[in-house]
């Protein structure tokens, strides 16, 4: 039985583990966090990715935990409504579309629940040695082990990418916006509703989550190359406090919540662009190889589709190089279409037609499974 080590247990990792399991591979997943990570905003499953969750047998489970947003408002510093829409939201696009919007951690929980594998939490890969016949992997905590293949599903700041392909700086394209997301109380008593507030320099938003029992706060601002380490939460919180100080509306309550939120998440909106997604016995899937950024609205769907295609192509042949080449040939036009959405969205915002066209921009075949 061929063995595969996957780094990262968010969306791409468990989705790949699920499909590799069904194709008869022995799968190990290593995740740096101590357990399944909480947090993240509402993300979208749309287009071809809807077929993937359907074939995984979880489309109904995903739909059952949909955010079911009804619309959004923009308010002024006093909270007075300036504009409202019941046709679209900033996070999910058009309300009446077949897309499913779900919190990232709810989707990850569903995927982890159906993807049996050996999960190793609280550890990370420190070295990868492609020995030709297998890959010797060294970990921070666990003993070194050999695997037939290694796949990086470890996101925008992928460790596997750094080890097998080189510096992040060669591949990352910052889009000039930073975004923080965190859980907070539903202080506005929102009912499946999003509320946004903008000044010339910052944007803040609150939307209700999990049947209005809680909310997610969003704080965004323009900037590039802040030089803050993506794991330095204190520096990130300090930067937000400085930038949002005295901004008005509910921002002070949001900053207070941000400081104590257990799932605080902050990152640059950025894309990963690479000429190839494999090197020897190592490959990348999801944000690690082709992050679209929250601005594309397609990062999660690309991760689900990429995991499906990569596992399917590996199931077809023992020649991993041929499988990686086929995965790349099928995925690259889809990825490029989705990554360019960011430009097309800003040209004519919001461009729902372009979004649906990109989301459906790959025709998926059914790969026969053994289990
Ligand atoms: C906590 C969190 C919050 C997010 N919030 C948003 C959001 O608000 N909006 C948005 O559009 N996207 C967000 N994302 C990204 C979004 O999940 C992805 O764009 C998309 O779903 C594709 O997922 P992925 O599995 O490829 O990457 P990710 O979801 O980024 O998952 C990468 C996984 O790899 C793990 N990891 C990282 N480094 C290592 C390492 N060295 N060793 C082992 N494991 C490692 C991470 O902990 C994470 O679980 C968030 C991701 C995370 C992890």
Short mmCIF file of C-alpha atoms and ligand atoms in Angstrom, two decimals:
data_model
loop_
_atom_site.label_atom_id
_atom_site.label_comp_id
_atom_site.label_asym_id
_atom_site.label_seq_id
_atom_site.Cartn_x
_atom_site.Cartn_y
_atom_site.Cartn_z
CA UNK A 1 0.00 0.00 0.00
CA UNK A 2 1.46 3.39 -0.98
CA UNK A 3 1.94 5.80 1.91
CA UNK A 4 1.35 9.54 1.73
CA UNK A 5 2.21 12.18 4.33
CA UNK A 6 0.01 15.29 4.16
CA UNK A 7 1.09 18.46 5.98
CA UNK A 8 -1.93 20.53 7.13
CA UNK A 9 -5.39 19.61 8.41
CA UNK A 10 -7.68 22.46 7.36
CA UNK A 11 -9.56 22.01 4.07
CA UNK A 12 -7.17 20.69 1.42
CA UNK A 13 -5.50 18.24 3.84
CA UNK A 14 -8.57 16.33 5.08
CA UNK A 15 -10.17 16.45 1.61
CA UNK A 16 -7.05 14.83 0.14
CA UNK A 17 -6.87 12.34 3.03
CA UNK A 18 -10.48 11.36 2.34
CA UNK A 19 -9.97 10.72 -1.36
CA UNK A 20 -6.60 8.99 -0.96
CA UNK A 21 -8.21 6.72 1.65
CA UNK A 22 -10.93 5.80 -0.80
CA UNK A 23 -8.29 5.02 -3.42
CA UNK A 24 -6.51 2.65 -1.01
CA UNK A 25 -3.53 4.73 0.18
CA UNK A 26 -2.19 4.72 3.74
CA UNK A 27 -2.44 8.36 4.87
CA UNK A 28 -0.75 10.28 7.68
CA UNK A 29 -1.62 13.94 8.35
CA UNK A 30 0.66 16.19 10.38
CA UNK A 31 -0.82 19.47 11.67
CA UNK A 32 1.14 22.12 13.50
CA UNK A 33 -1.78 23.14 15.73
CA UNK A 34 -2.50 21.08 18.86
CA UNK A 35 -5.89 20.00 17.48
CA UNK A 36 -8.33 20.95 14.73
CA UNK A 37 -7.97 24.73 14.37
CA UNK A 38 -10.92 26.96 15.10
CA UNK A 39 -11.64 30.20 13.32
CA UNK A 40 -11.73 31.73 9.90
CA UNK A 41 -14.54 33.50 8.23
CA UNK A 42 -17.41 32.32 6.14
CA UNK A 43 -16.02 30.66 3.03
CA UNK A 44 -17.80 29.45 -0.08
CA UNK A 45 -18.26 26.08 -1.70
CA UNK A 46 -19.34 26.70 -5.25
CA UNK A 47 -19.22 25.44 -8.82
CA UNK A 48 -17.18 22.26 -9.32
CA UNK A 49 -16.50 22.06 -5.57
CA UNK A 50 -20.22 21.42 -4.99
CA UNK A 51 -19.84 18.21 -7.02
CA UNK A 52 -16.81 17.22 -4.94
CA UNK A 53 -18.67 17.56 -1.61
CA UNK A 54 -21.61 15.75 -3.17
CA UNK A 55 -19.35 12.82 -4.15
CA UNK A 56 -17.87 12.87 -0.66
CA UNK A 57 -21.40 12.35 0.64
CA UNK A 58 -21.39 15.54 2.74
CA UNK A 59 -23.24 18.06 0.60
CA UNK A 60 -26.29 17.91 2.87
CA UNK A 61 -24.14 18.14 6.00
CA UNK A 62 -22.35 21.17 4.57
CA UNK A 63 -25.65 22.78 3.52
CA UNK A 64 -27.09 22.13 6.99
CA UNK A 65 -24.36 24.30 8.49
CA UNK A 66 -24.64 27.02 5.87
CA UNK A 67 -24.49 30.57 7.22
CA UNK A 68 -27.86 31.26 5.55
CA UNK A 69 -27.13 34.94 5.24
CA UNK A 70 -30.09 37.12 4.28
CA UNK A 71 -28.15 40.22 3.37
CA UNK A 72 -25.95 43.06 4.57
CA UNK A 73 -25.95 46.71 5.58
CA UNK A 74 -23.37 49.48 5.50
CA UNK A 75 -23.58 51.90 8.40
CA UNK A 76 -22.01 55.19 9.46
CA UNK A 77 -20.01 55.82 12.62
CA UNK A 78 -23.22 56.12 14.64
CA UNK A 79 -24.55 52.83 13.32
CA UNK A 80 -27.16 54.48 11.09
CA UNK A 81 -27.81 52.41 7.99
CA UNK A 82 -26.55 53.98 4.76
CA UNK A 83 -27.28 51.18 2.35
CA UNK A 84 -28.58 47.62 2.47
CA UNK A 85 -28.75 44.65 0.14
CA UNK A 86 -30.81 41.50 0.34
CA UNK A 87 -29.33 40.31 -2.95
CA UNK A 88 -25.70 39.82 -2.01
CA UNK A 89 -23.16 39.88 0.81
CA UNK A 90 -19.49 40.77 0.83
CA UNK A 91 -18.42 37.29 1.92
CA UNK A 92 -20.76 35.09 -0.06
CA UNK A 93 -21.75 36.83 -3.27
CA UNK A 94 -25.30 36.47 -4.52
CA UNK A 95 -27.85 35.25 -1.98
CA UNK A 96 -29.97 33.30 -4.48
CA UNK A 97 -27.04 31.29 -5.93
CA UNK A 98 -26.62 27.53 -5.43
CA UNK A 99 -23.34 28.22 -3.56
CA UNK A 100 -23.01 27.15 0.06
CA UNK A 101 -21.41 29.58 2.49
CA UNK A 102 -20.10 27.91 5.66
CA UNK A 103 -17.63 28.85 8.39
CA UNK A 104 -14.16 27.50 7.58
CA UNK A 105 -13.91 25.60 10.85
CA UNK A 106 -17.35 24.02 10.39
CA UNK A 107 -16.32 22.75 6.96
CA UNK A 108 -12.98 21.48 8.30
CA UNK A 109 -14.79 19.63 11.10
CA UNK A 110 -17.09 17.90 8.61
CA UNK A 111 -14.16 16.90 6.39
CA UNK A 112 -12.08 15.64 9.33
CA UNK A 113 -15.07 13.56 10.43
CA UNK A 114 -15.12 11.56 7.21
CA UNK A 115 -11.40 11.27 6.48
CA UNK A 116 -9.87 8.46 8.52
CA UNK A 117 -6.08 8.76 8.61
CA UNK A 118 -3.30 8.81 11.15
CA UNK A 119 -3.47 12.40 12.49
CA UNK A 120 -0.42 13.81 14.24
CA UNK A 121 -1.20 17.15 15.89
CA UNK A 122 1.27 19.57 17.42
CA UNK A 123 4.09 18.69 15.08
CA UNK A 124 5.64 19.92 11.87
CA UNK A 125 8.00 18.74 9.17
CA UNK A 126 11.53 20.13 9.53
CA UNK A 127 13.31 18.39 6.64
CA UNK A 128 12.42 16.44 3.51
CA UNK A 129 14.92 14.20 1.76
CA UNK A 130 13.79 12.74 -1.54
CA UNK A 131 15.75 9.48 -1.68
CA UNK A 132 14.47 8.47 -5.11
CA UNK A 133 12.51 5.42 -3.91
CA UNK A 134 10.84 7.26 -1.03
CA UNK A 135 10.98 10.47 0.99
CA UNK A 136 12.63 10.61 4.39
CA UNK A 137 10.79 13.14 6.54
CA UNK A 138 12.15 14.65 9.73
CA UNK A 139 9.75 16.17 12.26
CA UNK A 140 10.12 18.62 15.11
CA UNK A 141 8.85 16.03 17.63
CA UNK A 142 8.18 12.65 16.02
CA UNK A 143 10.88 10.25 14.86
CA UNK A 144 11.99 10.49 11.21
CA UNK A 145 9.92 8.31 8.86
CA UNK A 146 9.88 7.31 5.23
CA UNK A 147 6.83 7.88 2.99
CA UNK A 148 6.22 7.16 -0.67
CA UNK A 149 4.92 10.69 -1.24
CA UNK A 150 4.61 13.98 0.65
CA UNK A 151 1.93 16.60 -0.04
CA UNK A 152 1.93 20.12 1.34
CA UNK A 153 -1.60 21.23 2.26
CA UNK A 154 -0.23 23.69 4.76
CA UNK A 155 -1.57 26.92 3.39
CA UNK A 156 -0.26 30.31 2.34
CA UNK A 157 2.92 30.00 4.43
CA UNK A 158 3.51 26.34 3.54
CA UNK A 159 6.50 24.67 5.19
CA UNK A 160 6.56 21.94 2.54
CA UNK A 161 6.76 24.57 -0.20
CA UNK A 162 9.66 26.28 1.59
CA UNK A 163 11.54 23.00 2.00
CA UNK A 164 10.93 21.57 -1.48
CA UNK A 165 10.62 24.66 -3.68
CA UNK A 166 12.38 27.49 -1.85
CA UNK A 167 11.55 30.84 -0.28
CA UNK A 168 7.97 32.03 0.07
CA UNK A 169 9.14 35.40 -1.27
CA UNK A 170 9.61 33.85 -4.73
CA UNK A 171 5.95 32.85 -4.95
CA UNK A 172 3.82 35.20 -2.86
CA UNK A 173 1.99 38.18 -4.40
CA UNK A 174 0.53 40.53 -1.82
CA UNK A 175 -2.71 42.20 -2.82
CA UNK A 176 -2.27 45.21 -0.58
CA UNK A 177 -4.86 44.36 2.09
CA UNK A 178 -4.60 42.81 5.56
CA UNK A 179 -7.54 41.09 7.16
CA UNK A 180 -8.25 39.89 10.70
CA UNK A 181 -11.08 37.50 11.61
CA UNK A 182 -12.16 36.45 15.11
CA UNK A 183 -15.10 35.16 17.05
CA UNK A 184 -17.02 37.67 19.16
CA UNK A 185 -20.41 37.99 20.82
CA UNK A 186 -23.31 38.89 18.56
CA UNK A 187 -23.34 42.38 20.11
CA UNK A 188 -25.64 43.82 17.45
CA UNK A 189 -28.20 41.03 17.80
CA UNK A 190 -27.84 40.31 14.08
CA UNK A 191 -30.13 37.74 12.50
CA UNK A 192 -28.26 36.02 9.64
CA UNK A 193 -27.04 39.45 8.69
CA UNK A 194 -23.77 41.26 7.96
CA UNK A 195 -23.03 44.86 8.95
CA UNK A 196 -20.08 46.83 7.61
CA UNK A 197 -18.51 50.15 8.42
CA UNK A 198 -15.82 51.93 6.40
CA UNK A 199 -13.60 54.91 6.93
CA UNK A 200 -11.01 56.21 4.48
CA UNK A 201 -8.38 53.91 5.94
CA UNK A 202 -10.11 50.90 7.51
CA UNK A 203 -13.05 48.54 7.15
CA UNK A 204 -14.84 46.74 10.00
CA UNK A 205 -17.60 44.17 9.78
CA UNK A 206 -19.65 41.99 12.09
CA UNK A 207 -21.84 39.12 11.01
CA UNK A 208 -23.87 36.66 12.98
CA UNK A 209 -22.76 33.03 12.96
CA UNK A 210 -23.99 29.62 14.06
CA UNK A 211 -27.70 30.43 14.11
CA UNK A 212 -27.00 33.89 15.58
CA UNK A 213 -25.52 32.44 18.79
CA UNK A 214 -22.22 34.16 18.07
CA UNK A 215 -20.62 36.50 15.55
CA UNK A 216 -17.45 36.89 13.55
CA UNK A 217 -15.65 40.21 13.50
CA UNK A 218 -13.63 41.38 10.50
CA UNK A 219 -11.05 44.15 10.54
CA UNK A 220 -9.33 45.07 7.29
CA UNK A 221 -6.94 47.75 6.15
CA UNK A 222 -4.75 48.54 3.19
CA UNK A 223 -1.06 47.84 3.45
CA UNK A 224 1.80 45.79 2.07
CA UNK A 225 4.84 44.21 3.60
CA UNK A 226 4.21 45.14 7.20
CA UNK A 227 7.03 42.82 8.11
CA UNK A 228 4.97 41.12 10.82
CA UNK A 229 5.59 37.40 11.22
CA UNK A 230 2.45 35.41 10.42
CA UNK A 231 2.79 33.61 13.75
CA UNK A 232 3.44 36.68 15.91
CA UNK A 233 -0.10 37.21 17.22
CA UNK A 234 0.94 39.90 19.68
CA UNK A 235 2.48 42.10 16.96
CA UNK A 236 -0.62 41.55 14.80
CA UNK A 237 -2.98 42.59 17.60
CA UNK A 238 -0.81 45.64 18.37
CA UNK A 239 -0.91 46.70 14.73
CA UNK A 240 -4.70 46.41 14.60
CA UNK A 241 -5.12 48.30 17.87
CA UNK A 242 -2.94 51.10 16.51
CA UNK A 243 -4.70 51.30 13.16
CA UNK A 244 -8.26 51.08 14.46
CA UNK A 245 -7.91 53.25 17.55
CA UNK A 246 -10.78 55.76 17.67
CA UNK A 247 -12.26 54.58 14.35
CA UNK A 248 -15.86 54.88 15.58
CA UNK A 249 -18.94 52.62 15.29
CA UNK A 250 -18.48 49.36 17.29
CA UNK A 251 -14.75 49.21 16.63
CA UNK A 252 -13.70 49.57 20.28
CA UNK A 253 -15.90 46.58 21.29
CA UNK A 254 -14.41 44.68 18.36
CA UNK A 255 -10.85 45.47 19.43
CA UNK A 256 -11.67 44.29 22.98
CA UNK A 257 -13.05 41.02 21.56
CA UNK A 258 -10.11 40.64 19.18
CA UNK A 259 -7.65 40.78 22.08
CA UNK A 260 -9.19 37.76 23.84
CA UNK A 261 -10.56 35.72 20.92
CA UNK A 262 -9.12 32.18 20.99
CA UNK A 263 -9.37 31.87 17.21
CA UNK A 264 -7.89 35.25 16.20
CA UNK A 265 -6.59 35.01 12.63
CA UNK A 266 -4.70 37.71 10.75
CA UNK A 267 -2.95 37.61 7.42
CA UNK A 268 -2.08 39.50 4.30
CA UNK A 269 -4.41 38.90 1.39
CA UNK A 270 -2.05 37.29 -1.05
CA UNK A 271 -1.81 34.80 -3.88
CA UNK A 272 0.68 32.02 -4.48
CA UNK A 273 1.82 31.62 -8.07
CA UNK A 274 4.19 28.82 -9.04
CA UNK A 275 5.40 27.33 -12.31
CA UNK A 276 5.00 23.79 -10.97
CA UNK A 277 3.32 22.16 -8.00
CA UNK A 278 5.50 19.10 -7.71
CA UNK A 279 9.14 18.27 -7.31
CA UNK A 280 10.15 14.62 -7.29
CA UNK A 281 7.93 12.84 -4.74
CA UNK A 282 6.62 16.07 -3.22
CA UNK A 283 3.51 17.98 -4.35
CA UNK A 284 1.36 20.89 -3.20
CA UNK A 285 -2.42 21.25 -2.96
CA UNK A 286 -4.73 24.14 -2.03
CA UNK A 287 -3.39 27.45 -0.73
CA UNK A 288 0.12 25.99 -0.42
CA UNK A 289 0.39 25.75 -4.20
CA UNK A 290 -2.18 28.20 -5.56
CA UNK A 291 -3.72 30.40 -2.90
CA UNK A 292 -6.37 32.60 -4.47
CA UNK A 293 -6.78 34.87 -1.41
CA UNK A 294 -10.06 35.76 0.31
CA UNK A 295 -10.51 38.38 -2.42
CA UNK A 296 -11.06 35.64 -5.00
CA UNK A 297 -13.67 33.94 -2.83
CA UNK A 298 -12.47 30.70 -4.39
CA UNK A 299 -9.62 29.46 -2.14
CA UNK A 300 -11.67 26.76 -0.46
CA UNK A 301 -13.31 25.56 -3.66
CA UNK A 302 -9.92 25.32 -5.39
CA UNK A 303 -8.59 23.33 -2.43
CA UNK A 304 -11.51 20.87 -2.56
CA UNK A 305 -11.24 20.41 -6.32
CA UNK A 306 -7.43 20.18 -6.21
CA UNK A 307 -7.53 17.48 -3.54
CA UNK A 308 -10.06 15.49 -5.54
CA UNK A 309 -8.07 15.67 -8.80
CA UNK A 310 -4.69 14.98 -7.16
CA UNK A 311 -5.97 11.86 -5.38
CA UNK A 312 -7.79 10.69 -8.51
CA UNK A 313 -4.72 11.04 -10.71
CA UNK A 314 -2.52 9.25 -8.14
CA UNK A 315 -5.03 6.39 -8.07
CA UNK A 316 -4.63 5.86 -11.81
CA UNK A 317 -0.95 5.02 -11.94
CA UNK A 318 2.00 4.00 -9.80
CA UNK A 319 4.03 6.59 -11.69
CA UNK A 320 3.76 9.55 -9.34
CA UNK A 321 5.49 11.89 -11.81
CA UNK A 322 2.86 11.12 -14.44
CA UNK A 323 0.09 11.58 -11.86
CA UNK A 324 1.48 14.93 -10.70
CA UNK A 325 1.77 16.07 -14.34
CA UNK A 326 -1.85 15.11 -15.05
CA UNK A 327 -3.03 16.85 -11.85
CA UNK A 328 -1.23 19.99 -12.89
CA UNK A 329 -2.47 19.89 -16.49
CA UNK A 330 -6.08 19.60 -15.29
CA UNK A 331 -5.86 22.14 -12.48
CA UNK A 332 -3.74 24.90 -13.96
CA UNK A 333 -6.33 26.50 -16.30
CA UNK A 334 -8.90 26.35 -13.48
CA UNK A 335 -6.50 27.92 -11.00
CA UNK A 336 -5.49 30.68 -13.42
CA UNK A 337 -9.10 31.50 -14.17
CA UNK A 338 -9.86 31.75 -10.45
CA UNK A 339 -6.76 33.71 -9.53
CA UNK A 340 -7.49 36.36 -12.18
CA UNK A 341 -10.92 36.83 -10.59
CA UNK A 342 -9.31 39.27 -8.20
CA UNK A 343 -8.63 41.68 -11.07
CA UNK A 344 -11.96 41.04 -12.73
CA UNK A 345 -13.79 41.61 -9.45
CA UNK A 346 -12.18 44.99 -8.93
CA UNK A 347 -12.83 46.10 -12.49
CA UNK A 348 -16.55 45.62 -12.15
CA UNK A 349 -17.42 44.85 -8.58
CA UNK A 350 -19.21 42.55 -7.87
CA UNK A 351 -18.85 40.40 -10.96
CA UNK A 352 -21.08 37.43 -10.19
CA UNK A 353 -20.98 36.10 -13.74
CA UNK A 354 -17.18 35.95 -13.77
CA UNK A 355 -17.22 34.24 -10.38
CA UNK A 356 -19.63 31.50 -11.48
CA UNK A 357 -17.76 31.03 -14.76
CA UNK A 358 -14.48 30.57 -12.89
CA UNK A 359 -16.03 28.32 -10.25
CA UNK A 360 -17.34 26.04 -12.99
CA UNK A 361 -14.15 26.35 -15.04
CA UNK A 362 -13.14 22.69 -14.82
CA UNK A 363 -15.04 19.62 -15.88
CA UNK A 364 -14.49 16.85 -13.38
CA UNK A 365 -14.52 13.18 -14.20
CA UNK A 366 -15.44 10.47 -11.72
CA UNK A 367 -12.41 8.47 -10.62
CA UNK A 368 -13.36 4.90 -9.65
CA UNK A 369 -12.68 4.25 -5.96
CA UNK A 370 -11.75 0.98 -4.30
CA UNK A 371 -13.58 1.66 -1.00
C1 LIG B 1 -7.34 29.49 11.16
C2 LIG B 1 -7.58 29.85 9.70
C3 LIG B 1 -8.40 30.93 9.40
C4 LIG B 1 -8.64 31.27 8.06
N1 LIG B 1 -9.45 32.32 7.81
C5 LIG B 1 -9.74 32.63 6.54
C6 LIG B 1 -10.60 33.70 6.25
O1 LIG B 1 -11.07 34.37 7.14
N2 LIG B 1 -10.89 33.97 4.95
C7 LIG B 1 -10.38 33.22 3.94
O2 LIG B 1 -10.68 33.47 2.77
N3 LIG B 1 -9.54 32.21 4.18
C8 LIG B 1 -9.21 31.90 5.45
N4 LIG B 1 -8.33 30.88 5.70
C9 LIG B 1 -7.74 30.17 4.54
C10 LIG B 1 -8.71 29.19 3.93
O3 LIG B 1 -9.01 28.18 4.85
C11 LIG B 1 -8.07 28.66 2.68
O4 LIG B 1 -7.92 29.71 1.75
C12 LIG B 1 -8.82 27.57 1.93
O5 LIG B 1 -9.82 26.96 2.66
C13 LIG B 1 -7.84 26.50 1.42
O6 LIG B 1 -7.43 25.74 2.52
P1 LIG B 1 -6.05 25.00 2.69
O7 LIG B 1 -6.38 23.75 3.45
O8 LIG B 1 -5.34 24.88 1.41
O9 LIG B 1 -5.17 25.99 3.58
P2 LIG B 1 -5.43 26.55 5.10
O10 LIG B 1 -6.88 26.62 5.38
O11 LIG B 1 -4.64 27.76 5.21
O12 LIG B 1 -4.84 25.39 5.98
C14 LIG B 1 -3.47 25.14 6.20
C15 LIG B 1 -3.34 24.21 7.39
O13 LIG B 1 -1.97 23.84 7.51
C16 LIG B 1 -1.57 24.02 8.85
N5 LIG B 1 -0.14 24.31 8.85
C17 LIG B 1 0.48 25.46 8.54
N6 LIG B 1 1.80 25.31 8.64
C18 LIG B 1 2.03 24.04 9.02
C19 LIG B 1 3.19 23.29 9.28
N7 LIG B 1 4.42 23.84 9.19
N8 LIG B 1 3.07 21.99 9.64
C20 LIG B 1 1.84 21.42 9.76
N9 LIG B 1 0.69 22.09 9.53
C21 LIG B 1 0.79 23.38 9.15
C22 LIG B 1 -2.41 25.17 9.37
O14 LIG B 1 -2.49 25.18 10.78
C23 LIG B 1 -3.75 24.86 8.71
O15 LIG B 1 -4.50 23.96 9.47
C24 LIG B 1 -8.05 30.52 7.01
C25 LIG B 1 -7.23 29.43 7.33
C26 LIG B 1 -6.98 29.10 8.65
C27 LIG B 1 -6.09 27.91 8.96
#
